[in-house]
Amino acid sequence: MGVGGVSLNAHVPGWLKRDDVTIVAATDTDGARRPEVEARLPDVRWYDSTAALLAREAFDFVDVCTPPSSHAGIIASALDRNLHVLCEKPLVRSLDELALVVGRASATGRVLHTVHNWHHAPIVQRVRELVCDGAIGGLRHVTWHTLRRKPAAGRDPADNWRVDPGVAGGGVLTDHGWHVFYVLGRWIGERPTAVSATLETRRHTQFAVEDTATVRLTYPEATAEVLLTWASDERRNHAELTGTAGSIRLEDDTVILTRPGHATTEERWSCPPALSDGSHHPDWFHEVAEQFMRALDAPAPGSGNLVEASLCVVLEALARESSRRHGAALSVEMPPAPLPAAVAGLLA
């Protein structure tokens, strides 16, 4: 559902490589995309609305590639029809929407899976392997910088949904923070206990959303400092992980391990493609699809992916509230407003 850039450039090629999946139908609110879809997928039936597609087709799951404002409604409708759901990030825009979809997934026993494709970037995987192997001892601190000159544009740069708060939910924190939250969680191996943040508009004053976010995450045994911006003069990703026995630097497509006292104090690995190379990352979708398909064999509504996605929603909500409170540190265990029961149960 939704046949924009990420659908046509990542999801569709990924599904076509599999012999256990057949794409049977597609829909988009922009009917002008129909000819391209029919040219690339001549056997696929086109519908002008999600409601019509869900009412007339029989299939196993839906793949949601629409802008965030439509996610909760589409997910709920699909789950109510006992369909499994794969959805692009962010899963939803708010805690209330999260409670809706988590509750529906629990009630129906269907799989609700979010596309966490950065887990499968070669450089992210290499860093995780080094951390898990104890290459730097106990991980104590992470810094992460996502630097961009501007937000990614859709098909129509003059009408970019990413800078419309009613559609996207937020700016750079929503667009890039989601990836950082789940990657850091996997690297550090703990759940954050507190969040503080400052959201700003440094350059793109024409946007109604933040173009820069500075976030601090506190974990039981570690901390993380995150800078996300669309107001940089360069396009790059950089991270540094500091442990009790060394450090790891991530420089877009290169990993550098430094361990004082070892015979080889510095080791390097080239891990293309760069994290800043494009926005669709089709090479990373294969493993997302594989994990989703494995989940369909044994549906578990409270699976790790849904817990991970739910925590991303909670962390973004806390970061925004912290910024409204001038950067106050807010507890993940006791957020500003009580978590909906369905969400609290999932994260317990």
Short mmCIF file of C-alpha atoms in Angstrom, two decimals:
data_model
loop_
_atom_site.label_atom_id
_atom_site.label_comp_id
_atom_site.label_asym_id
_atom_site.label_seq_id
_atom_site.Cartn_x
_atom_site.Cartn_y
_atom_site.Cartn_z
CA MET A 1 0.00 0.00 0.00
CA GLY A 2 1.59 3.22 -1.19
CA VAL A 3 3.81 3.05 -4.27
CA GLY A 4 6.25 5.91 -3.73
CA GLY A 5 10.04 5.80 -3.74
CA VAL A 6 10.69 3.34 -0.93
CA SER A 7 8.05 0.96 -2.25
CA LEU A 8 9.21 0.88 -5.86
CA ASN A 9 12.94 1.12 -5.13
CA ALA A 10 13.27 -1.20 -2.13
CA HIS A 11 10.18 -3.23 -1.23
CA VAL A 12 8.98 -4.26 -4.69
CA PRO A 13 12.43 -5.42 -5.92
CA GLY A 14 12.87 -7.30 -2.66
CA TRP A 15 9.56 -9.14 -2.92
CA LEU A 16 10.13 -9.97 -6.60
CA LYS A 17 13.34 -11.81 -5.66
CA ARG A 18 11.38 -14.24 -3.48
CA ASP A 19 9.58 -17.31 -4.82
CA ASP A 20 7.28 -17.59 -1.80
CA VAL A 21 5.59 -14.18 -2.22
CA THR A 22 3.34 -12.89 -4.99
CA ILE A 23 2.30 -9.25 -5.18
CA VAL A 24 -1.39 -9.34 -6.08
CA ALA A 25 -2.67 -5.78 -5.59
CA ALA A 26 -1.54 -2.20 -5.04
CA THR A 27 -3.08 1.11 -4.08
CA ASP A 28 -2.03 4.74 -3.74
CA THR A 29 -3.90 7.98 -3.24
CA ASP A 30 -2.05 9.37 -6.26
CA GLY A 31 -3.67 7.74 -9.28
CA ALA A 32 -0.94 9.15 -11.52
CA ARG A 33 1.33 6.39 -10.22
CA ARG A 34 -0.88 3.65 -11.63
CA PRO A 35 0.74 3.46 -15.11
CA GLU A 36 4.22 2.96 -13.64
CA VAL A 37 2.97 0.25 -11.29
CA GLU A 38 1.13 -1.56 -14.07
CA ALA A 39 4.18 -1.33 -16.34
CA ARG A 40 6.44 -2.89 -13.71
CA LEU A 41 3.85 -5.29 -12.29
CA PRO A 42 1.46 -6.15 -15.14
CA ASP A 43 -0.36 -8.87 -13.17
CA VAL A 44 -1.08 -6.66 -10.18
CA ARG A 45 -4.59 -5.33 -9.66
CA TRP A 46 -4.85 -1.61 -8.94
CA TYR A 47 -7.24 -0.02 -6.43
CA ASP A 48 -7.90 3.66 -5.88
CA SER A 49 -8.25 3.26 -2.12
CA THR A 50 -7.08 1.07 0.73
CA ALA A 51 -10.67 0.37 1.73
CA ALA A 52 -11.50 -0.99 -1.72
CA LEU A 53 -8.40 -3.15 -1.80
CA LEU A 54 -9.05 -4.65 1.65
CA ALA A 55 -12.71 -5.27 0.83
CA ARG A 56 -12.16 -7.08 -2.45
CA GLU A 57 -8.89 -8.96 -2.17
CA ALA A 58 -7.92 -12.16 -0.34
CA PHE A 59 -4.28 -12.29 0.69
CA ASP A 60 -1.99 -13.03 3.63
CA PHE A 61 -0.37 -9.71 4.49
CA VAL A 62 -0.13 -6.06 3.56
CA ASP A 63 3.04 -4.02 3.11
CA VAL A 64 2.44 -0.41 4.18
CA CYS A 65 4.66 2.18 2.46
CA THR A 66 2.44 5.23 2.89
CA PRO A 67 3.26 8.45 4.81
CA PRO A 68 3.03 8.10 8.61
CA SER A 69 -0.32 9.85 9.10
CA SER A 70 -2.09 6.92 7.43
CA HIS A 71 -0.25 4.09 9.19
CA ALA A 72 -2.46 3.59 12.24
CA GLY A 73 -5.71 3.49 10.27
CA ILE A 74 -4.38 1.12 7.61
CA ILE A 75 -2.78 -1.17 10.19
CA ALA A 76 -5.95 -1.36 12.28
CA SER A 77 -8.10 -2.10 9.22
CA ALA A 78 -5.72 -4.81 8.02
CA LEU A 79 -5.46 -6.45 11.44
CA ASP A 80 -9.24 -6.39 11.78
CA ARG A 81 -9.32 -8.51 8.60
CA ASN A 82 -6.88 -10.97 10.18
CA LEU A 83 -4.04 -9.86 7.91
CA HIS A 84 -0.42 -9.66 8.96
CA VAL A 85 1.23 -6.25 8.49
CA LEU A 86 4.69 -5.08 7.47
CA CYS A 87 5.00 -1.31 7.87
CA GLU A 88 7.63 1.28 7.09
CA LYS A 89 8.95 3.37 9.97
CA PRO A 90 7.79 5.24 11.93
CA LEU A 91 5.19 2.63 12.84
CA VAL A 92 2.86 5.33 14.21
CA ARG A 93 3.04 8.98 15.28
CA SER A 94 1.85 8.90 18.89
CA LEU A 95 1.32 6.83 22.01
CA ASP A 96 -2.43 6.78 21.38
CA GLU A 97 -1.91 5.40 17.87
CA LEU A 98 0.56 2.89 19.29
CA ALA A 99 -2.00 1.69 21.82
CA LEU A 100 -4.53 1.24 19.00
CA VAL A 101 -2.33 -0.94 16.79
CA VAL A 102 -0.72 -2.91 19.64
CA GLY A 103 -4.16 -3.69 21.02
CA ARG A 104 -5.40 -4.85 17.61
CA ALA A 105 -2.32 -7.02 17.05
CA SER A 106 -2.78 -8.62 20.45
CA ALA A 107 -6.49 -9.22 19.91
CA THR A 108 -6.08 -10.77 16.45
CA GLY A 109 -2.82 -12.64 17.02
CA ARG A 110 -1.46 -11.24 13.76
CA VAL A 111 2.13 -10.15 13.12
CA LEU A 112 2.81 -6.41 13.15
CA HIS A 113 6.38 -5.83 11.99
CA THR A 114 8.21 -2.53 11.36
CA VAL A 115 10.93 -2.12 8.74
CA HIS A 116 14.10 -1.71 10.83
CA ASN A 117 16.40 -1.97 7.84
CA TRP A 118 19.44 -0.23 9.36
CA HIS A 119 20.02 -3.32 11.50
CA HIS A 120 21.06 -4.99 8.25
CA ALA A 121 23.50 -2.34 7.03
CA PRO A 122 26.93 -4.05 6.79
CA ILE A 123 28.61 -1.37 8.89
CA VAL A 124 25.98 -1.54 11.65
CA GLN A 125 26.29 -5.33 11.71
CA ARG A 126 30.10 -5.16 11.91
CA VAL A 127 29.97 -2.78 14.87
CA ARG A 128 27.52 -5.02 16.65
CA GLU A 129 29.74 -8.06 16.09
CA LEU A 130 32.72 -6.23 17.59
CA VAL A 131 30.71 -5.11 20.61
CA CYS A 132 29.25 -8.59 21.18
CA ASP A 133 32.72 -10.14 20.86
CA GLY A 134 33.96 -7.87 23.66
CA ALA A 135 36.44 -6.06 21.40
CA ILE A 136 36.17 -2.87 23.49
CA GLY A 137 35.18 -4.41 26.81
CA GLY A 138 32.02 -3.06 28.39
CA LEU A 139 30.31 -0.40 26.25
CA ARG A 140 29.93 2.79 28.26
CA HIS A 141 29.23 5.67 25.87
CA VAL A 142 28.07 6.24 22.30
CA THR A 143 28.02 9.42 20.24
CA TRP A 144 26.04 9.44 17.00
CA HIS A 145 25.82 12.17 14.36
CA THR A 146 23.45 12.09 11.39
CA LEU A 147 24.31 15.07 9.22
CA ARG A 148 22.20 16.13 6.25
CA ARG A 149 21.83 19.38 4.30
CA LYS A 150 18.07 18.97 3.91
CA PRO A 151 15.36 16.35 4.32
CA ALA A 152 14.94 13.62 1.74
CA ALA A 153 12.45 14.66 -0.92
CA GLY A 154 9.54 12.68 -2.27
CA ARG A 155 8.48 12.51 -5.88
CA ASP A 156 7.36 16.13 -5.73
CA PRO A 157 10.07 18.17 -3.92
CA ALA A 158 7.66 21.12 -3.74
CA ASP A 159 5.22 19.04 -1.69
CA ASN A 160 7.39 17.10 0.75
CA TRP A 161 5.32 15.26 3.37
CA ARG A 162 8.40 14.90 5.61
CA VAL A 163 8.17 18.56 6.61
CA ASP A 164 4.41 18.55 7.20
CA PRO A 165 3.83 17.82 10.92
CA GLY A 166 0.27 16.67 10.24
CA VAL A 167 1.55 13.95 7.92
CA ALA A 168 5.02 13.07 9.20
CA GLY A 169 4.41 13.71 12.89
CA GLY A 170 7.71 15.56 13.25
CA GLY A 171 10.91 16.50 11.50
CA VAL A 172 14.44 15.14 11.69
CA LEU A 173 13.79 13.40 15.03
CA THR A 174 10.99 11.37 13.44
CA ASP A 175 12.82 10.73 10.18
CA HIS A 176 16.24 9.76 11.56
CA GLY A 177 15.82 9.34 15.30
CA TRP A 178 13.81 6.15 14.86
CA HIS A 179 16.77 4.40 13.19
CA VAL A 180 19.20 5.59 15.87
CA PHE A 181 16.94 4.48 18.74
CA TYR A 182 16.70 0.88 17.57
CA VAL A 183 20.33 0.60 16.46
CA LEU A 184 21.64 1.93 19.79
CA GLY A 185 19.31 -0.39 21.67
CA ARG A 186 20.77 -3.41 19.87
CA TRP A 187 24.38 -2.23 20.32
CA ILE A 188 24.05 -1.35 23.99
CA GLY A 189 21.79 -4.27 24.81
CA GLU A 190 19.79 -2.38 27.42
CA ARG A 191 16.63 -0.31 27.56
CA PRO A 192 17.10 3.43 28.25
CA THR A 193 16.07 4.65 31.67
CA ALA A 194 15.89 8.39 30.86
CA VAL A 195 15.71 10.74 27.88
CA SER A 196 16.46 14.45 27.47
CA ALA A 197 16.33 16.42 24.24
CA THR A 198 16.42 19.80 22.57
CA LEU A 199 14.63 20.35 19.24
CA GLU A 200 15.53 23.36 17.10
CA THR A 201 15.13 24.97 13.72
CA ARG A 202 18.62 26.13 12.78
CA ARG A 203 18.37 26.72 9.07
CA HIS A 204 15.13 25.64 7.39
CA THR A 205 12.82 28.21 8.94
CA GLN A 206 10.20 27.58 6.24
CA PHE A 207 9.50 24.16 7.79
CA ALA A 208 6.88 23.67 10.48
CA VAL A 209 9.01 20.88 11.98
CA GLU A 210 12.42 20.75 13.68
CA ASP A 211 15.50 20.50 11.47
CA THR A 212 17.85 19.64 14.37
CA ALA A 213 17.53 17.37 17.40
CA THR A 214 20.02 16.78 20.20
CA VAL A 215 19.12 13.78 22.34
CA ARG A 216 20.75 12.25 25.41
CA LEU A 217 19.84 8.69 26.40
CA THR A 218 20.75 7.20 29.77
CA TYR A 219 21.04 3.41 30.12
CA PRO A 220 21.80 1.35 33.25
CA GLU A 221 25.47 0.97 32.27
CA ALA A 222 25.94 3.48 29.44
CA THR A 223 24.99 6.83 27.95
CA ALA A 224 24.45 8.06 24.40
CA GLU A 225 24.64 11.52 22.82
CA VAL A 226 22.80 11.90 19.52
CA LEU A 227 22.85 14.78 17.03
CA LEU A 228 20.43 14.68 14.11
CA THR A 229 20.28 17.58 11.69
CA TRP A 230 19.06 18.67 8.28
CA ALA A 231 21.05 21.89 8.72
CA SER A 232 24.58 20.61 8.11
CA ASP A 233 26.99 21.63 5.38
CA GLU A 234 27.76 17.97 4.65
CA ARG A 235 26.02 14.62 4.29
CA ARG A 236 27.60 12.08 6.60
CA ASN A 237 27.06 9.62 9.42
CA HIS A 238 29.53 9.32 12.26
CA ALA A 239 29.46 7.37 15.51
CA GLU A 240 31.94 6.52 18.24
CA LEU A 241 31.53 3.78 20.83
CA THR A 242 33.73 4.00 23.92
CA GLY A 243 34.27 0.93 26.06
CA THR A 244 36.33 -0.08 29.06
CA ALA A 245 39.03 -1.56 26.80
CA GLY A 246 38.96 0.49 23.60
CA SER A 247 36.79 2.35 21.11
CA ILE A 248 35.06 1.87 17.76
CA ARG A 249 34.55 4.66 15.24
CA LEU A 250 32.00 4.43 12.47
CA GLU A 251 32.83 6.78 9.59
CA ASP A 252 29.95 6.39 7.12
CA ASP A 253 31.36 3.25 5.41
CA THR A 254 34.43 2.47 7.51
CA VAL A 255 34.81 0.90 10.96
CA ILE A 256 37.92 1.72 12.99
CA LEU A 257 38.73 -0.29 16.11
CA THR A 258 41.26 1.16 18.56
CA ARG A 259 42.58 -0.96 21.45
CA PRO A 260 45.48 0.50 23.42
CA GLY A 261 47.95 -2.11 24.57
CA HIS A 262 47.30 -4.53 21.70
CA ALA A 263 49.97 -5.43 19.16
CA THR A 264 47.81 -3.84 16.48
CA THR A 265 46.35 -0.79 18.15
CA GLU A 266 44.15 0.16 15.20
CA GLU A 267 42.19 -2.04 12.81
CA ARG A 268 39.98 -0.95 9.91
CA TRP A 269 37.17 -2.53 7.91
CA SER A 270 35.53 -1.15 4.79
CA CYS A 271 31.78 -1.78 4.99
CA PRO A 272 30.03 -0.26 1.98
CA PRO A 273 27.57 1.14 1.22
CA ALA A 274 27.82 4.27 3.35
CA LEU A 275 24.96 4.91 5.76
CA SER A 276 24.47 8.29 4.09
CA ASP A 277 24.31 6.75 0.60
CA GLY A 278 20.71 7.22 -0.55
CA SER A 279 17.52 6.75 1.44
CA HIS A 280 15.92 3.57 0.09
CA HIS A 281 18.67 0.99 0.81
CA PRO A 282 17.25 -1.89 -1.26
CA ASP A 283 20.13 -4.19 -0.29
CA TRP A 284 19.02 -4.07 3.34
CA PHE A 285 15.41 -5.02 2.66
CA HIS A 286 16.06 -8.70 1.96
CA GLU A 287 16.74 -9.57 5.60
CA VAL A 288 13.76 -7.46 6.74
CA ALA A 289 11.52 -9.51 4.45
CA GLU A 290 13.14 -12.74 5.60
CA GLN A 291 12.56 -11.97 9.28
CA PHE A 292 8.97 -10.94 8.59
CA MET A 293 8.27 -14.14 6.66
CA ARG A 294 9.77 -16.25 9.44
CA ALA A 295 7.52 -14.46 11.93
CA LEU A 296 4.46 -15.44 9.89
CA ASP A 297 5.25 -19.11 10.54
CA ALA A 298 4.82 -18.57 14.29
CA PRO A 299 2.93 -15.31 14.93
CA ALA A 300 3.80 -13.67 18.25
CA PRO A 301 2.15 -10.25 18.69
CA GLY A 302 4.59 -9.32 21.47
CA SER A 303 7.67 -10.21 19.46
CA GLY A 304 10.99 -8.41 19.69
CA ASN A 305 10.37 -6.24 16.65
CA LEU A 306 7.09 -4.86 17.96
CA VAL A 307 8.64 -4.22 21.38
CA GLU A 308 11.53 -2.44 19.67
CA ALA A 309 9.18 -0.31 17.55
CA SER A 310 7.00 0.50 20.54
CA LEU A 311 10.03 1.71 22.47
CA CYS A 312 10.96 3.97 19.53
CA VAL A 313 7.52 5.61 19.76
CA VAL A 314 7.92 6.07 23.52
CA LEU A 315 11.42 7.55 23.17
CA GLU A 316 10.32 10.03 20.52
CA ALA A 317 7.34 11.11 22.64
CA LEU A 318 9.62 11.60 25.64
CA ALA A 319 12.20 13.52 23.59
CA ARG A 320 9.54 15.94 22.36
CA GLU A 321 8.17 16.42 25.86
CA SER A 322 11.67 16.95 27.22
CA SER A 323 12.31 19.67 24.65
CA ARG A 324 9.07 21.38 25.68
CA ARG A 325 10.42 21.25 29.24
CA HIS A 326 13.71 22.91 28.19
CA GLY A 327 15.69 19.67 28.02
CA ALA A 328 14.58 18.11 31.30
CA ALA A 329 15.53 14.46 31.77
CA LEU A 330 12.41 12.29 31.72
CA SER A 331 12.20 8.75 33.02
CA VAL A 332 11.28 6.01 30.58
CA GLU A 333 9.72 4.03 33.42
CA MET A 334 7.56 6.97 34.51
CA PRO A 335 6.83 9.08 31.41
CA PRO A 336 4.99 12.43 31.65
CA ALA A 337 1.66 10.72 30.97
CA PRO A 338 0.87 7.11 31.89
CA LEU A 339 1.47 4.69 29.05
CA PRO A 340 -1.67 3.08 27.62
CA ALA A 341 -2.19 -0.33 29.21
CA ALA A 342 -1.54 -2.25 25.97
CA VAL A 343 1.81 -0.50 25.50
CA ALA A 344 2.86 -0.75 29.14
CA GLY A 345 2.18 -4.47 29.09
CA LEU A 346 4.23 -4.95 25.95
CA LEU A 347 7.22 -3.07 27.36
CA ALA A 348 7.05 -4.60 30.85
#
